[in-house]
Amino acid sequence: MANEILYFELNTGAKIPSVGLGTWQSEPGLVGQAVEAAIKSGYRHIDCARAYNNEKEIGLVLKKLFDDGVVKREELFITSKLWCNDHAPEDVLAALDKTLEELQLGYVDLFLIHWPVRMKKGAVGFLPENLIATDIPSTWKAMESLYDSGKARAIGVSNFSTKKLGDLLDIARIPPAVNQVECHPSWQQAKLREFCKSKGVHLTGYSPLGSPGSTWLKSEVLKHPVLVATAEKLGKTAAQVAIRWGLQMGHSVLPKSTTESRIKENFDVFSWSIPNDLFVKFSEIEQARLLKGTGFVHETLGQYKTVEELWDGEI
């Protein structure tokens, strides 16, 4: 019998469901249907963010599912994220309150600093003139007060390099529970993964399929011969293999789809496993980061002059 790996435990003691539905780039009109299909298929973890501009629609669906008795609030794990233009300590609480209002919730299970990047208040889009220097310690202090208040049952970060996570851990009163980063067989995050493990920070992988739905990202993750061969041998899809690989590596994964059949397929990853002789071959896959964050980098403006600085060389 395969180890199902339904949950991972966070440093708060809470359990994070191992597979969640990603909602980045899920279009309005489609995202609500996707969340409903996912929850009805058994998903209990929904990954949201203020910056995705779709929390209001997700909130309407959650309310309907609660009202109809499909699922209870306490059975779900809902994540949201603080956007770069709300990093000022006085804006952090208001940003979460806005998210809670749109999601029609009293609390989120996890609230993350979306990027280690700060923009001017009210900034829209990715104009370099909006980039300003971060003050992660003071932003984190405000995040800690959200945890104290119970409005965020856990707090964490996203897109933090090993160094940036280490710097935060050095000053944090409440350590981050999660670092959510790009993670898939073609970007396995070996250094960061080891560091997270040693510090009790859970790693969540976004774009676990290599973001095949993004037109502006050239991704061949699911076409890699190791994935294709493994899928053929196991009678699974390459996407299922990529998700299961993540679970067996010990991190939660956030596959994103708005197609009901794929949403269901992506959740069928618990009753089987990748045997060791096939699993070891994943370590041979050539590594390359897909999402480089170039919109947060500028030669003269903001904090990071190069992509290397943003990721502290982890590229």
mmCIF file of C-alpha atoms in Angstrom:
data_model
loop_
_atom_site.group_PDB
_atom_site.id
_atom_site.type_symbol
_atom_site.label_atom_id
_atom_site.label_comp_id
_atom_site.label_asym_id
_atom_site.label_seq_id
_atom_site.Cartn_x
_atom_site.Cartn_y
_atom_site.Cartn_z
ATOM 1 C CA MET A 1 0.000 0.000 0.000
ATOM 2 C CA ALA A 2 1.416 3.384 -1.027
ATOM 3 C CA ASN A 3 2.028 6.025 1.609
ATOM 4 C CA GLU A 4 -0.854 8.394 0.891
ATOM 5 C CA ILE A 5 0.827 11.619 2.153
ATOM 6 C CA LEU A 6 -2.432 13.533 2.652
ATOM 7 C CA TYR A 7 -0.984 16.203 4.965
ATOM 8 C CA PHE A 8 2.225 17.750 6.247
ATOM 9 C CA GLU A 9 2.587 19.250 9.715
ATOM 10 C CA LEU A 10 3.595 22.893 10.086
ATOM 11 C CA ASN A 11 5.716 24.309 12.926
ATOM 12 C CA THR A 12 2.468 25.694 14.403
ATOM 13 C CA GLY A 13 1.099 22.155 14.784
ATOM 14 C CA ALA A 14 -1.485 22.760 12.043
ATOM 15 C CA LYS A 15 -1.807 20.310 9.176
ATOM 16 C CA ILE A 16 -1.471 21.607 5.617
ATOM 17 C CA PRO A 17 -3.164 19.410 2.985
ATOM 18 C CA SER A 18 -0.486 18.115 0.642
ATOM 19 C CA VAL A 19 -2.261 19.025 -2.608
ATOM 20 C CA GLY A 20 -3.915 22.407 -3.057
ATOM 21 C CA LEU A 21 -5.537 24.177 -5.974
ATOM 22 C CA GLY A 22 -3.494 27.057 -7.349
ATOM 23 C CA THR A 23 -5.531 30.065 -8.551
ATOM 24 C CA TRP A 24 -2.831 32.224 -10.183
ATOM 25 C CA GLN A 25 -3.775 33.158 -13.761
ATOM 26 C CA SER A 26 -7.202 31.588 -13.336
ATOM 27 C CA GLU A 27 -9.517 33.890 -15.223
ATOM 28 C CA PRO A 28 -12.570 35.522 -13.642
ATOM 29 C CA GLY A 29 -15.615 33.438 -14.461
ATOM 30 C CA LEU A 30 -13.474 30.302 -14.458
ATOM 31 C CA VAL A 31 -11.789 30.460 -11.079
ATOM 32 C CA GLY A 32 -15.041 30.044 -9.119
ATOM 33 C CA GLN A 33 -15.984 26.957 -11.117
ATOM 34 C CA ALA A 34 -12.475 25.561 -10.607
ATOM 35 C CA VAL A 35 -12.635 26.043 -6.815
ATOM 36 C CA GLU A 36 -16.072 24.418 -6.670
ATOM 37 C CA ALA A 37 -14.969 21.462 -8.812
ATOM 38 C CA ALA A 38 -11.822 21.053 -6.713
ATOM 39 C CA ILE A 39 -13.590 21.045 -3.341
ATOM 40 C CA LYS A 40 -16.253 18.654 -4.639
ATOM 41 C CA SER A 41 -13.416 16.387 -5.881
ATOM 42 C CA GLY A 42 -11.814 16.269 -2.434
ATOM 43 C CA TYR A 43 -9.351 19.195 -2.393
ATOM 44 C CA ARG A 44 -9.204 20.889 0.992
ATOM 45 C CA HIS A 45 -6.463 23.428 0.296
ATOM 46 C CA ILE A 46 -7.020 26.519 -1.878
ATOM 47 C CA ASP A 47 -4.131 28.889 -2.606
ATOM 48 C CA CYS A 48 -5.210 32.490 -3.162
ATOM 49 C CA ALA A 49 -3.596 35.932 -3.311
ATOM 50 C CA ARG A 50 -4.669 39.556 -3.390
ATOM 51 C CA ALA A 51 -2.594 40.062 -6.535
ATOM 52 C CA TYR A 52 -4.541 37.425 -8.488
ATOM 53 C CA ASN A 53 -7.581 39.737 -8.487
ATOM 54 C CA ASN A 54 -10.033 36.864 -8.078
ATOM 55 C CA GLU A 55 -10.574 36.522 -4.318
ATOM 56 C CA LYS A 56 -14.060 38.040 -4.501
ATOM 57 C CA GLU A 57 -15.237 35.336 -6.895
ATOM 58 C CA ILE A 58 -13.622 32.625 -4.770
ATOM 59 C CA GLY A 59 -15.366 34.068 -1.707
ATOM 60 C CA LEU A 60 -18.789 33.808 -3.357
ATOM 61 C CA VAL A 61 -18.164 30.129 -4.153
ATOM 62 C CA LEU A 62 -16.860 29.332 -0.664
ATOM 63 C CA LYS A 63 -19.947 30.899 0.900
ATOM 64 C CA LYS A 64 -22.216 28.871 -1.398
ATOM 65 C CA LEU A 65 -20.390 25.625 -0.544
ATOM 66 C CA PHE A 66 -20.610 26.390 3.193
ATOM 67 C CA ASP A 67 -24.300 27.312 2.936
ATOM 68 C CA ASP A 68 -25.082 24.165 0.937
ATOM 69 C CA GLY A 69 -23.297 21.982 3.498
ATOM 70 C CA VAL A 70 -20.766 20.676 0.940
ATOM 71 C CA VAL A 71 -17.860 21.468 3.249
ATOM 72 C CA LYS A 72 -17.269 23.216 6.580
ATOM 73 C CA ARG A 73 -14.899 26.162 6.992
ATOM 74 C CA GLU A 74 -12.742 24.250 9.483
ATOM 75 C CA GLU A 75 -12.221 21.468 6.918
ATOM 76 C CA LEU A 76 -10.551 23.849 4.479
ATOM 77 C CA PHE A 77 -7.041 25.298 4.417
ATOM 78 C CA ILE A 78 -7.102 28.713 2.770
ATOM 79 C CA THR A 79 -3.907 30.617 1.955
ATOM 80 C CA SER A 80 -3.618 34.219 0.831
ATOM 81 C CA LYS A 81 -0.727 36.613 0.310
ATOM 82 C CA LEU A 82 0.334 40.176 1.045
ATOM 83 C CA TRP A 83 1.132 42.068 -2.153
ATOM 84 C CA CYS A 84 4.251 44.189 -2.626
ATOM 85 C CA ASN A 85 2.409 47.536 -2.338
ATOM 86 C CA ASP A 86 1.130 46.713 1.174
ATOM 87 C CA HIS A 87 4.479 46.101 2.911
ATOM 88 C CA ALA A 88 4.280 49.192 5.134
ATOM 89 C CA PRO A 89 3.465 47.889 8.637
ATOM 90 C CA GLU A 90 0.381 50.107 8.873
ATOM 91 C CA ASP A 91 -0.989 48.608 5.622
ATOM 92 C CA VAL A 92 -0.543 44.908 6.479
ATOM 93 C CA LEU A 93 -3.648 44.515 8.654
ATOM 94 C CA ALA A 94 -5.842 46.452 6.202
ATOM 95 C CA ALA A 95 -4.613 44.220 3.356
ATOM 96 C CA LEU A 96 -5.569 41.047 5.214
ATOM 97 C CA ASP A 97 -8.911 42.568 6.226
ATOM 98 C CA LYS A 98 -9.631 43.286 2.553
ATOM 99 C CA THR A 99 -8.765 39.695 1.636
ATOM 100 C CA LEU A 100 -10.980 38.350 4.429
ATOM 101 C CA GLU A 101 -13.828 40.592 3.286
ATOM 102 C CA GLU A 102 -13.545 39.387 -0.320
ATOM 103 C CA LEU A 103 -13.141 35.726 0.645
ATOM 104 C CA GLN A 104 -16.006 36.165 3.167
ATOM 105 C CA LEU A 105 -13.921 34.521 5.891
ATOM 106 C CA GLY A 106 -13.117 35.293 9.507
ATOM 107 C CA TYR A 107 -9.537 34.026 9.203
ATOM 108 C CA VAL A 108 -7.072 32.519 6.733
ATOM 109 C CA ASP A 109 -5.102 29.398 7.575
ATOM 110 C CA LEU A 110 -1.920 30.868 6.115
ATOM 111 C CA PHE A 111 -0.887 34.401 5.129
ATOM 112 C CA LEU A 112 2.340 34.889 3.180
ATOM 113 C CA ILE A 113 4.539 37.808 2.159
ATOM 114 C CA HIS A 114 4.155 37.239 -1.595
ATOM 115 C CA TRP A 115 7.631 38.499 -2.663
ATOM 116 C CA PRO A 116 10.667 39.941 -0.867
ATOM 117 C CA VAL A 117 9.959 43.068 -2.925
ATOM 118 C CA ARG A 118 8.331 46.362 -1.962
ATOM 119 C CA MET A 119 6.405 48.810 -4.123
ATOM 120 C CA LYS A 120 4.946 52.216 -3.373
ATOM 121 C CA LYS A 121 1.506 52.184 -1.787
ATOM 122 C CA GLY A 122 -1.206 52.086 -4.444
ATOM 123 C CA ALA A 123 1.236 50.980 -7.160
ATOM 124 C CA VAL A 124 -0.364 49.059 -10.008
ATOM 125 C CA GLY A 125 1.498 46.692 -12.319
ATOM 126 C CA PHE A 126 5.260 46.283 -12.508
ATOM 127 C CA LEU A 127 6.628 49.753 -13.351
ATOM 128 C CA PRO A 128 10.235 50.006 -12.139
ATOM 129 C CA GLU A 129 9.620 53.521 -10.722
ATOM 130 C CA ASN A 130 7.251 51.924 -8.184
ATOM 131 C CA LEU A 131 10.012 49.754 -6.690
ATOM 132 C CA ILE A 132 11.352 50.857 -3.295
ATOM 133 C CA ALA A 133 13.641 49.308 -0.682
ATOM 134 C CA THR A 134 12.129 46.562 1.479
ATOM 135 C CA ASP A 135 12.060 46.524 5.254
ATOM 136 C CA ILE A 136 11.229 42.859 5.804
ATOM 137 C CA PRO A 137 11.777 42.996 9.603
ATOM 138 C CA SER A 138 9.082 45.655 10.097
ATOM 139 C CA THR A 139 6.708 44.000 7.591
ATOM 140 C CA TRP A 140 7.215 40.692 9.422
ATOM 141 C CA LYS A 141 6.488 42.301 12.788
ATOM 142 C CA ALA A 142 3.110 43.361 11.400
ATOM 143 C CA MET A 143 2.578 39.818 10.072
ATOM 144 C CA GLU A 144 3.299 38.478 13.569
ATOM 145 C CA SER A 145 0.537 40.670 14.989
ATOM 146 C CA LEU A 146 -1.890 39.072 12.499
ATOM 147 C CA TYR A 147 -0.886 35.682 13.875
ATOM 148 C CA ASP A 148 -1.365 36.953 17.432
ATOM 149 C CA SER A 149 -4.863 38.205 16.526
ATOM 150 C CA GLY A 150 -5.923 34.833 15.079
ATOM 151 C CA LYS A 151 -6.847 36.367 11.723
ATOM 152 C CA ALA A 152 -3.958 34.395 10.209
ATOM 153 C CA ARG A 153 -3.567 30.970 11.802
ATOM 154 C CA ALA A 154 -0.068 30.697 10.331
ATOM 155 C CA ILE A 155 2.269 33.175 8.622
ATOM 156 C CA GLY A 156 5.022 32.660 6.105
ATOM 157 C CA VAL A 157 6.774 33.882 3.006
ATOM 158 C CA SER A 158 6.923 33.190 -0.702
ATOM 159 C CA ASN A 159 9.769 33.502 -3.219
ATOM 160 C CA PHE A 160 12.408 33.860 -0.482
ATOM 161 C CA SER A 161 15.908 32.581 -1.216
ATOM 162 C CA THR A 162 17.845 30.578 1.361
ATOM 163 C CA LYS A 163 19.678 33.741 2.439
ATOM 164 C CA LYS A 164 16.537 35.888 2.732
ATOM 165 C CA LEU A 165 14.773 33.164 4.707
ATOM 166 C CA GLY A 166 17.811 32.836 6.983
ATOM 167 C CA ASP A 167 17.923 36.607 7.568
ATOM 168 C CA LEU A 168 14.240 36.555 8.516
ATOM 169 C CA LEU A 169 14.645 33.585 10.863
ATOM 170 C CA ASP A 170 17.425 35.489 12.655
ATOM 171 C CA ILE A 171 15.071 38.310 13.685
ATOM 172 C CA ALA A 172 11.624 36.654 13.770
ATOM 173 C CA ARG A 173 9.727 36.297 17.047
ATOM 174 C CA ILE A 174 7.400 33.867 15.262
ATOM 175 C CA PRO A 175 9.278 31.874 12.609
ATOM 176 C CA PRO A 176 7.649 31.549 9.187
ATOM 177 C CA ALA A 177 5.663 28.317 8.887
ATOM 178 C CA VAL A 178 6.003 28.083 5.106
ATOM 179 C CA ASN A 179 8.130 29.274 2.189
ATOM 180 C CA GLN A 180 6.123 28.918 -1.011
ATOM 181 C CA VAL A 181 8.386 28.803 -4.065
ATOM 182 C CA GLU A 182 8.602 27.495 -7.600
ATOM 183 C CA CYS A 183 9.333 23.785 -7.344
ATOM 184 C CA HIS A 184 9.085 20.962 -9.890
ATOM 185 C CA PRO A 185 11.381 18.237 -11.274
ATOM 186 C CA SER A 186 13.209 20.806 -13.438
ATOM 187 C CA TRP A 187 13.732 23.214 -10.495
ATOM 188 C CA GLN A 188 14.071 21.061 -7.401
ATOM 189 C CA GLN A 189 15.352 23.722 -4.972
ATOM 190 C CA ALA A 190 17.908 21.353 -3.409
ATOM 191 C CA LYS A 191 19.731 24.001 -1.326
ATOM 192 C CA LEU A 192 16.566 25.760 -0.128
ATOM 193 C CA ARG A 193 14.829 22.462 0.608
ATOM 194 C CA GLU A 194 17.650 21.312 2.895
ATOM 195 C CA PHE A 195 17.706 24.656 4.676
ATOM 196 C CA CYS A 196 13.922 24.661 5.203
ATOM 197 C CA LYS A 197 14.088 21.118 6.557
ATOM 198 C CA SER A 198 16.838 22.032 9.021
ATOM 199 C CA LYS A 199 14.837 25.023 10.291
ATOM 200 C CA GLY A 200 11.369 23.448 10.478
ATOM 201 C CA VAL A 201 9.961 25.627 7.685
ATOM 202 C CA HIS A 202 7.596 23.781 5.342
ATOM 203 C CA LEU A 203 8.237 24.159 1.621
ATOM 204 C CA THR A 204 5.239 24.478 -0.704
ATOM 205 C CA GLY A 205 5.851 24.162 -4.435
ATOM 206 C CA TYR A 206 3.984 26.362 -6.886
ATOM 207 C CA SER A 207 4.007 25.670 -10.628
ATOM 208 C CA PRO A 208 4.582 21.949 -9.875
ATOM 209 C CA LEU A 209 3.791 21.189 -13.512
ATOM 210 C CA GLY A 210 6.117 23.921 -14.761
ATOM 211 C CA SER A 211 3.218 26.311 -15.474
ATOM 212 C CA PRO A 212 2.240 24.871 -18.892
ATOM 213 C CA GLY A 213 -0.725 27.274 -19.060
ATOM 214 C CA SER A 214 1.494 30.378 -19.094
ATOM 215 C CA THR A 215 1.973 31.632 -22.644
ATOM 216 C CA TRP A 216 4.955 33.793 -21.612
ATOM 217 C CA LEU A 217 6.883 30.992 -19.900
ATOM 218 C CA LYS A 218 8.605 28.466 -22.144
ATOM 219 C CA SER A 219 8.129 25.308 -20.157
ATOM 220 C CA GLU A 220 8.982 21.750 -21.119
ATOM 221 C CA VAL A 221 8.839 20.276 -17.607
ATOM 222 C CA LEU A 222 6.126 17.719 -18.382
ATOM 223 C CA LYS A 223 7.880 16.673 -21.600
ATOM 224 C CA HIS A 224 11.116 15.661 -19.878
ATOM 225 C CA PRO A 225 12.051 12.071 -20.819
ATOM 226 C CA VAL A 226 12.328 11.009 -17.138
ATOM 227 C CA LEU A 227 8.756 12.146 -16.454
ATOM 228 C CA VAL A 228 7.390 10.704 -19.681
ATOM 229 C CA ALA A 229 9.074 7.323 -19.125
ATOM 230 C CA THR A 230 7.949 7.168 -15.474
ATOM 231 C CA ALA A 231 4.369 8.027 -16.438
ATOM 232 C CA GLU A 232 4.341 5.331 -19.137
ATOM 233 C CA LYS A 233 5.682 2.686 -16.757
ATOM 234 C CA LEU A 234 3.143 3.552 -14.040
ATOM 235 C CA GLY A 235 0.161 4.119 -16.338
ATOM 236 C CA LYS A 236 -0.180 7.718 -15.098
ATOM 237 C CA THR A 237 0.011 11.144 -16.725
ATOM 238 C CA ALA A 238 3.212 13.227 -16.623
ATOM 239 C CA ALA A 239 1.325 15.782 -14.493
ATOM 240 C CA GLN A 240 0.371 13.138 -11.932
ATOM 241 C CA VAL A 241 3.984 11.977 -11.784
ATOM 242 C CA ALA A 242 5.245 15.557 -11.272
ATOM 243 C CA ILE A 243 2.773 16.092 -8.405
ATOM 244 C CA ARG A 244 3.523 12.726 -6.789
ATOM 245 C CA TRP A 245 7.257 13.450 -7.048
ATOM 246 C CA GLY A 246 6.693 16.594 -4.976
ATOM 247 C CA LEU A 247 4.758 14.713 -2.291
ATOM 248 C CA GLN A 248 7.465 12.068 -2.031
ATOM 249 C CA MET A 249 10.089 14.811 -1.793
ATOM 250 C CA GLY A 250 8.207 16.048 1.270
ATOM 251 C CA HIS A 251 6.557 19.259 0.119
ATOM 252 C CA SER A 252 2.981 20.325 -0.577
ATOM 253 C CA VAL A 253 2.103 21.147 -4.178
ATOM 254 C CA LEU A 254 -0.292 23.571 -5.853
ATOM 255 C CA PRO A 255 -1.294 22.355 -9.318
ATOM 256 C CA LYS A 256 -3.420 24.911 -11.134
ATOM 257 C CA SER A 257 -6.156 24.111 -13.627
ATOM 258 C CA THR A 258 -9.595 25.411 -14.515
ATOM 259 C CA THR A 259 -10.540 22.207 -16.365
ATOM 260 C CA GLU A 260 -12.614 19.859 -14.210
ATOM 261 C CA SER A 261 -11.176 16.641 -15.647
ATOM 262 C CA ARG A 262 -7.605 17.873 -14.996
ATOM 263 C CA ILE A 263 -8.495 19.128 -11.527
ATOM 264 C CA LYS A 264 -9.668 15.589 -10.699
ATOM 265 C CA GLU A 265 -6.706 13.929 -12.416
ATOM 266 C CA ASN A 266 -4.248 16.135 -10.475
ATOM 267 C CA PHE A 267 -5.793 14.911 -7.210
ATOM 268 C CA ASP A 268 -5.462 11.215 -8.066
ATOM 269 C CA VAL A 269 -1.980 10.972 -6.577
ATOM 270 C CA PHE A 270 -2.499 9.246 -3.230
ATOM 271 C CA SER A 271 -3.100 5.539 -3.833
ATOM 272 C CA TRP A 272 0.159 4.885 -5.696
ATOM 273 C CA SER A 273 3.793 5.940 -5.525
ATOM 274 C CA ILE A 274 6.880 6.278 -7.695
ATOM 275 C CA PRO A 275 9.136 3.298 -6.889
ATOM 276 C CA ASN A 276 12.674 4.050 -5.782
ATOM 277 C CA ASP A 277 14.399 2.810 -8.947
ATOM 278 C CA LEU A 278 12.420 5.371 -10.982
ATOM 279 C CA PHE A 279 12.475 8.089 -8.294
ATOM 280 C CA VAL A 280 16.283 8.286 -8.218
ATOM 281 C CA LYS A 281 16.358 9.190 -11.920
ATOM 282 C CA PHE A 282 14.732 12.554 -11.117
ATOM 283 C CA SER A 283 18.017 13.695 -9.569
ATOM 284 C CA GLU A 284 19.584 13.566 -13.063
ATOM 285 C CA ILE A 285 17.225 16.196 -14.527
ATOM 286 C CA GLU A 286 18.913 19.418 -15.642
ATOM 287 C CA GLN A 287 17.823 22.354 -13.488
ATOM 288 C CA ALA A 288 16.507 25.757 -14.586
ATOM 289 C CA ARG A 289 14.321 28.322 -12.830
ATOM 290 C CA LEU A 290 11.294 29.326 -14.918
ATOM 291 C CA LEU A 291 9.928 32.328 -13.025
ATOM 292 C CA LYS A 292 12.846 34.719 -12.661
ATOM 293 C CA GLY A 293 11.057 37.794 -11.309
ATOM 294 C CA THR A 294 12.603 40.125 -13.890
ATOM 295 C CA GLY A 295 9.810 42.663 -13.271
ATOM 296 C CA PHE A 296 11.248 43.244 -9.792
ATOM 297 C CA VAL A 297 14.762 44.012 -11.016
ATOM 298 C CA HIS A 298 16.122 47.332 -12.315
ATOM 299 C CA GLU A 299 19.630 48.740 -12.741
ATOM 300 C CA THR A 300 18.942 51.966 -10.855
ATOM 301 C CA LEU A 301 15.516 51.685 -9.201
ATOM 302 C CA GLY A 302 14.339 49.535 -6.290
ATOM 303 C CA GLN A 303 16.427 47.145 -4.275
ATOM 304 C CA TYR A 304 17.632 44.507 -6.746
ATOM 305 C CA LYS A 305 19.838 45.466 -9.680
ATOM 306 C CA THR A 306 20.048 41.925 -11.038
ATOM 307 C CA VAL A 307 18.115 38.658 -10.990
ATOM 308 C CA GLU A 308 21.113 37.194 -9.099
ATOM 309 C CA GLU A 309 20.536 39.694 -6.282
ATOM 310 C CA LEU A 310 16.811 38.918 -6.084
ATOM 311 C CA TRP A 311 17.513 35.190 -5.647
ATOM 312 C CA ASP A 312 20.948 35.552 -3.974
ATOM 313 C CA GLY A 313 22.525 33.469 -6.723
ATOM 314 C CA GLU A 314 19.940 30.649 -6.608
ATOM 315 C CA ILE A 315 19.093 30.722 -10.311
#
